[in-house]
Coordinates of C-alpha atoms in Angstrom, one line a residue:
Chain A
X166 CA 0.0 0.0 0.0
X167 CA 0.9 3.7 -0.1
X168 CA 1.1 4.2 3.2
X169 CA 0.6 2.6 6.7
X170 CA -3.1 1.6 7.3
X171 CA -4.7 1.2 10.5
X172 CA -7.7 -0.4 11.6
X173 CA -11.0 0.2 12.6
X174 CA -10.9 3.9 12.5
X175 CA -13.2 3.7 15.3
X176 CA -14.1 1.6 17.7
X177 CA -16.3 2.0 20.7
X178 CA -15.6 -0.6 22.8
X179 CA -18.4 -1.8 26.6
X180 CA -15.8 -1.0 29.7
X181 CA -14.6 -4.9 30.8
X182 CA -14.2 -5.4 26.9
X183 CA -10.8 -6.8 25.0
X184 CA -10.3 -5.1 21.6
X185 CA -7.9 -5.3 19.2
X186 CA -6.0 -2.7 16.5
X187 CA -4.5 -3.7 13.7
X188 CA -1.3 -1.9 12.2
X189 CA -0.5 -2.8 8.5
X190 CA 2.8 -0.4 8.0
X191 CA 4.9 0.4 4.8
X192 CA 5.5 -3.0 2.6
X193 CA 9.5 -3.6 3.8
X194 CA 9.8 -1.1 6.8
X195 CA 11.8 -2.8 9.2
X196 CA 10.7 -0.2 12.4
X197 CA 7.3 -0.1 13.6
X198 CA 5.8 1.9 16.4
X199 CA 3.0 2.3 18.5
X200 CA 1.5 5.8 20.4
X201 CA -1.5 6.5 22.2
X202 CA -2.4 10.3 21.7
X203 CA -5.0 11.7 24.4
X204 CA -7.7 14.3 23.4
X205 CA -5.0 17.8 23.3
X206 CA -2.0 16.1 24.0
X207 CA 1.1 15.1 21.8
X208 CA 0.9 11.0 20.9
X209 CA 2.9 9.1 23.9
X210 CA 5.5 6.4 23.1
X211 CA 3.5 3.3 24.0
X212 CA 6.2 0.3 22.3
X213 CA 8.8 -0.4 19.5
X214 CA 9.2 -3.4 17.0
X215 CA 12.5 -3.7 14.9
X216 CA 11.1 -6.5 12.5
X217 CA 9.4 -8.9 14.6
X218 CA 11.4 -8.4 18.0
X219 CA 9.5 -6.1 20.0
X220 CA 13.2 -4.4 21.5
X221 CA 11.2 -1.2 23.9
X222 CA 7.7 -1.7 25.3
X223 CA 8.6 0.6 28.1
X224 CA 5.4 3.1 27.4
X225 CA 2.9 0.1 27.6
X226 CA 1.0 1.7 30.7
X227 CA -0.1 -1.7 32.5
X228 CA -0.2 -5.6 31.4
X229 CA -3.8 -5.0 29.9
X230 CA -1.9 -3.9 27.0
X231 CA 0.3 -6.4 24.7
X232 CA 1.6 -5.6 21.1
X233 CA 2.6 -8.6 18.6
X234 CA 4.2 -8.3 14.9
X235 CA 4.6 -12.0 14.9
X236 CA 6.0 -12.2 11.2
X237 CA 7.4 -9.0 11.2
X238 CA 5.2 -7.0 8.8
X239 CA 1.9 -6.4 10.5
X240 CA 1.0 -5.5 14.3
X241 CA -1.7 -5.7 16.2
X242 CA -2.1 -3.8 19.5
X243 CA -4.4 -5.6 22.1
X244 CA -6.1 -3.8 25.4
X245 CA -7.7 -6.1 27.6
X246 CA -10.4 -5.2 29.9
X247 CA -11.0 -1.8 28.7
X248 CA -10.9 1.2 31.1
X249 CA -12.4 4.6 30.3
X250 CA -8.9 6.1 30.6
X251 CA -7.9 3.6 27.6
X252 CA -10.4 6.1 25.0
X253 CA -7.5 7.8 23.3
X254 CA -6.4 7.8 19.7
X255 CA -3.4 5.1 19.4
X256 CA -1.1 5.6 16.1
X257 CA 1.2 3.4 14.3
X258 CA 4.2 4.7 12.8
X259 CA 6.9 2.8 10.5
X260 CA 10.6 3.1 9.0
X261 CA 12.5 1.9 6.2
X262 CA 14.9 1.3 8.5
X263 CA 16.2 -0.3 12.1
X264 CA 19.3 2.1 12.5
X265 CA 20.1 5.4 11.1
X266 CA 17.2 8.1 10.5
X267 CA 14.8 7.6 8.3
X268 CA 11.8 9.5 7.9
X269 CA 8.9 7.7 10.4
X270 CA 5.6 7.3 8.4
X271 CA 2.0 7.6 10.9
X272 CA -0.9 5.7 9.8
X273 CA -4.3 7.7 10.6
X274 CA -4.9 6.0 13.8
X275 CA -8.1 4.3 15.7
X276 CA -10.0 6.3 18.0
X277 CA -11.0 3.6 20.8
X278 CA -13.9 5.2 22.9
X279 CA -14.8 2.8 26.2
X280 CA -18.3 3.8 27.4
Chain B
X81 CA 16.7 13.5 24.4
X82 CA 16.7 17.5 25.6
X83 CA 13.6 19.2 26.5
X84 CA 12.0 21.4 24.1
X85 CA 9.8 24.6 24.5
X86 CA 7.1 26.0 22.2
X87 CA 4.5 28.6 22.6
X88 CA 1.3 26.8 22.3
X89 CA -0.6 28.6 19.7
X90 CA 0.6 31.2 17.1
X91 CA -1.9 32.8 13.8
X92 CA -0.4 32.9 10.9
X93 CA -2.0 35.2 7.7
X94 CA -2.5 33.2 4.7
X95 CA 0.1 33.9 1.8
X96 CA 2.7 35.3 4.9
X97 CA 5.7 33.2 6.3
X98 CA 5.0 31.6 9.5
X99 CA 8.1 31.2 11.6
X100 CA 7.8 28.8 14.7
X101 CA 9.9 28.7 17.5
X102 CA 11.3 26.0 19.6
X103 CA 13.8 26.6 22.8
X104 CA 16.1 23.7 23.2
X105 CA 18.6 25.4 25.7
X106 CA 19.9 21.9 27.3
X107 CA 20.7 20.2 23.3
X108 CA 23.5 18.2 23.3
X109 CA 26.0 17.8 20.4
X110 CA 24.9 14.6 19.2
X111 CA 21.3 15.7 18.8
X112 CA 19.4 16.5 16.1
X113 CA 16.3 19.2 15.4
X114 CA 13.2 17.4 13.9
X115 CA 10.2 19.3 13.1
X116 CA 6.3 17.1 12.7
X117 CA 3.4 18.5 12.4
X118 CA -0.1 16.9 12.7
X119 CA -3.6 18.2 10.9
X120 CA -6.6 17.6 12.8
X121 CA -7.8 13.4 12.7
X122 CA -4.0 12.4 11.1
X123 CA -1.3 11.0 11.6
X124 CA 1.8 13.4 12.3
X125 CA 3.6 14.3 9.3
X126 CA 7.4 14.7 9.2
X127 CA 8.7 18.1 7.7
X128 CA 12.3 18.6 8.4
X129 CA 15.2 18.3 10.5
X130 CA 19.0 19.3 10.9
X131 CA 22.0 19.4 13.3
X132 CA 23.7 22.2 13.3
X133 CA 23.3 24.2 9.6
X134 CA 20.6 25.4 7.9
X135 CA 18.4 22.9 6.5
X136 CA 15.6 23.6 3.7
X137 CA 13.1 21.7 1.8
X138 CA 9.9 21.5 -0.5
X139 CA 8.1 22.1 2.8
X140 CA 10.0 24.5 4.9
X141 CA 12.8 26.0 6.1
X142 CA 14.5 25.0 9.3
X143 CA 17.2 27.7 11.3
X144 CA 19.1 26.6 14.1
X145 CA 21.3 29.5 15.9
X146 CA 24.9 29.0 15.9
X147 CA 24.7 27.7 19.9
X148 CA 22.1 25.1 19.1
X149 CA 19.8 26.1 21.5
X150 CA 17.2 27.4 19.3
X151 CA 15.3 26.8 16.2
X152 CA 12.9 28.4 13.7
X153 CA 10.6 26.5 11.6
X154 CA 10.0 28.9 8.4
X155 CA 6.7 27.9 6.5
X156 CA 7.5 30.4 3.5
X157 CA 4.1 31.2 1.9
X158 CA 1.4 29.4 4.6
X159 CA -2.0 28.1 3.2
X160 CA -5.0 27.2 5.0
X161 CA -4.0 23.7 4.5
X162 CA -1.2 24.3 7.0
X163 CA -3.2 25.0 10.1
X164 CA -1.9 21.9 11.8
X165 CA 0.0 21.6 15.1
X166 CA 3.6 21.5 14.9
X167 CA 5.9 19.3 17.3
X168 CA 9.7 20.0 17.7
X169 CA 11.8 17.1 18.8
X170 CA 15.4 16.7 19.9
X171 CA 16.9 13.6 19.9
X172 CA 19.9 11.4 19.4
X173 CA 20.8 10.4 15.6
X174 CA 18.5 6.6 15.5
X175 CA 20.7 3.5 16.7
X176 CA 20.2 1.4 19.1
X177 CA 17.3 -0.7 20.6
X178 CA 14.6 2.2 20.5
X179 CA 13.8 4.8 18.1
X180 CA 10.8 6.7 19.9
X181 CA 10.0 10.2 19.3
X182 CA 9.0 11.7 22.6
X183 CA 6.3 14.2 21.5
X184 CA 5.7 18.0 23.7
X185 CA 2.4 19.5 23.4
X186 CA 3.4 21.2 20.4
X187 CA 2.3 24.6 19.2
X188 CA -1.1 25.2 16.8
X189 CA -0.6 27.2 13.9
X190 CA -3.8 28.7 12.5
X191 CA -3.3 29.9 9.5
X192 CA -6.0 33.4 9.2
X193 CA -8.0 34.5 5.5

C-alpha cells in the first residue's frame, strides 16, 4: 500500500471489553511503532518493534496492554479489559529502517472510545 | 533526548511566512532538530530536521542558531492547508534498541483568511 493503514478507525468498545488494533505499515519497513495520543496532547511512546522483536515496550502503561508483529510485517495492539482512561487515539508509525534516520511514516490512527 | 519549548498557539496570515519557535537550551551535540506536524484526525507528518546548519526543503525551512539552543521552523508562503499543530523534537541520531520520538504539546498554527 501507499502508506501505513490502521484499523478500525473507530471503535467503541463496553468497559470490561478486549479489543484489538491492527497496524499494516509500509511493505519492507523494518521499524514499527506504537503511540497513544490523548484528546489535546502530543501521541505518547507506547512500544517499538524492529522486525518482529519487539526491542522497547517501556510506554505500555499496565499488562492489559500487549503488542505482537509475529511475522514482522503487520502488528496488532491488544487492550484487555478496557478502562475509560484507555479512550484515546493510538497511532502506528513505520521506518525503512532499524538504525540510522529515516523518515517515520504515521498511519491515521483508531479512535478507541470505552463507554 | 533535551527538552523542548514552544509557545502553544501562534496565527499565521494566509500567503505570509509563518516562523515557529522551539527553545532547546539543554541540546547536546549529538542531537538532532526534527520538526512534525499533525492536521486535525491524522497522523503526524514529518517536515524537516537538521544538526547544526541550515536545513531547507519542498516544505519549509528549518534555522538553528549557531549555539544550538534554538530553532525556527519557516513555512514560506502558509496556506490554510497548513493549520496543523507543529511538534519539535530533539533527539539522538536513530541506533540502538529504541527509536521513539518523545512528542511535547506542540504549538497550533492557525493559518487566518
Amino acid at each position: 500500500g501507499a502508506g501505513v493503514s490502521q484499523s478500525p478507525r473507530y471503535k467503541v468498545a463496553k468497559r470490561g471489553q478486549d479489543v484489538a488494533l491492527r497496524c499494516d505499515p509500509i511493505s519492507g519497513h523494518v521499524s514499527l511503532f506504537w503511540y497513544q495520543q490523548a484528546l489535546g496532547q502530543g501521541p505518547e511512546f507506547l512500544t517499538y518493534f524492529q522486525n518482529e522483536a519487539q526491542l522497547d515496550k517501556s510506554g505500555l502503561p499496565s499488562d492489559r496492554f500487549f503488542a505482537e508483529r509475529p511475522e514482522g510485517s503487520v502488528s496488532t495492539l491488544k487492550i484487555q479489559r478496557t478502562q475509560q482512561e484507555d479512550s484515546a487515539v493510538y497511532l502506528c508509525a513505520s521506518r525503512r529502517t532499524g538504525e540510522g534516520y529515516t523518515e517515520a511514516f504515521f498511519g491515521q490512527g483508531t479512535r478507541l472510545t470505552v463507554v | 533526548d533535551a527538552k523542548t519549548t514552544q509557545p502553544p498557539s501562534m496565527d499565521c496570515a494566509e500567503g505570509r511566512a509563518a516562523n515557529l519557535p522551539c527553545n532547546h537550551s539543554t541540546i547536546s551535540g549529538n542531537e538532532y532538530v526534527y520538526w512534525y506536524r499533525q492536521i486535525h484526525s491524522q497522523g503526524p507528518q514529518y517536515i524537516i530536521h537538521g544538526l547544526k546548519n541550515n536545513e531547507t526543503n519542498e516544505m519549509a525551512s528549518l534555522i538553528i542558531t549557531e549555539d544550538r539552543k534554538s530553532s525556527t521552523l519557516i513555512l514560506p508562503h502558509a496556506t490554510l492547508r497548513d493549520t496543523a499543530v507543529y511538534y519539535c523534537i530533539v533527539r539522538v541520531t536513530y541506533g540502538g534498541a529504541t527509536n521513539k520520538l518523545i512528542f511535547g504539546t506542540g504549538t497550533l498554527l492557525a493559518v487566518q483568511p
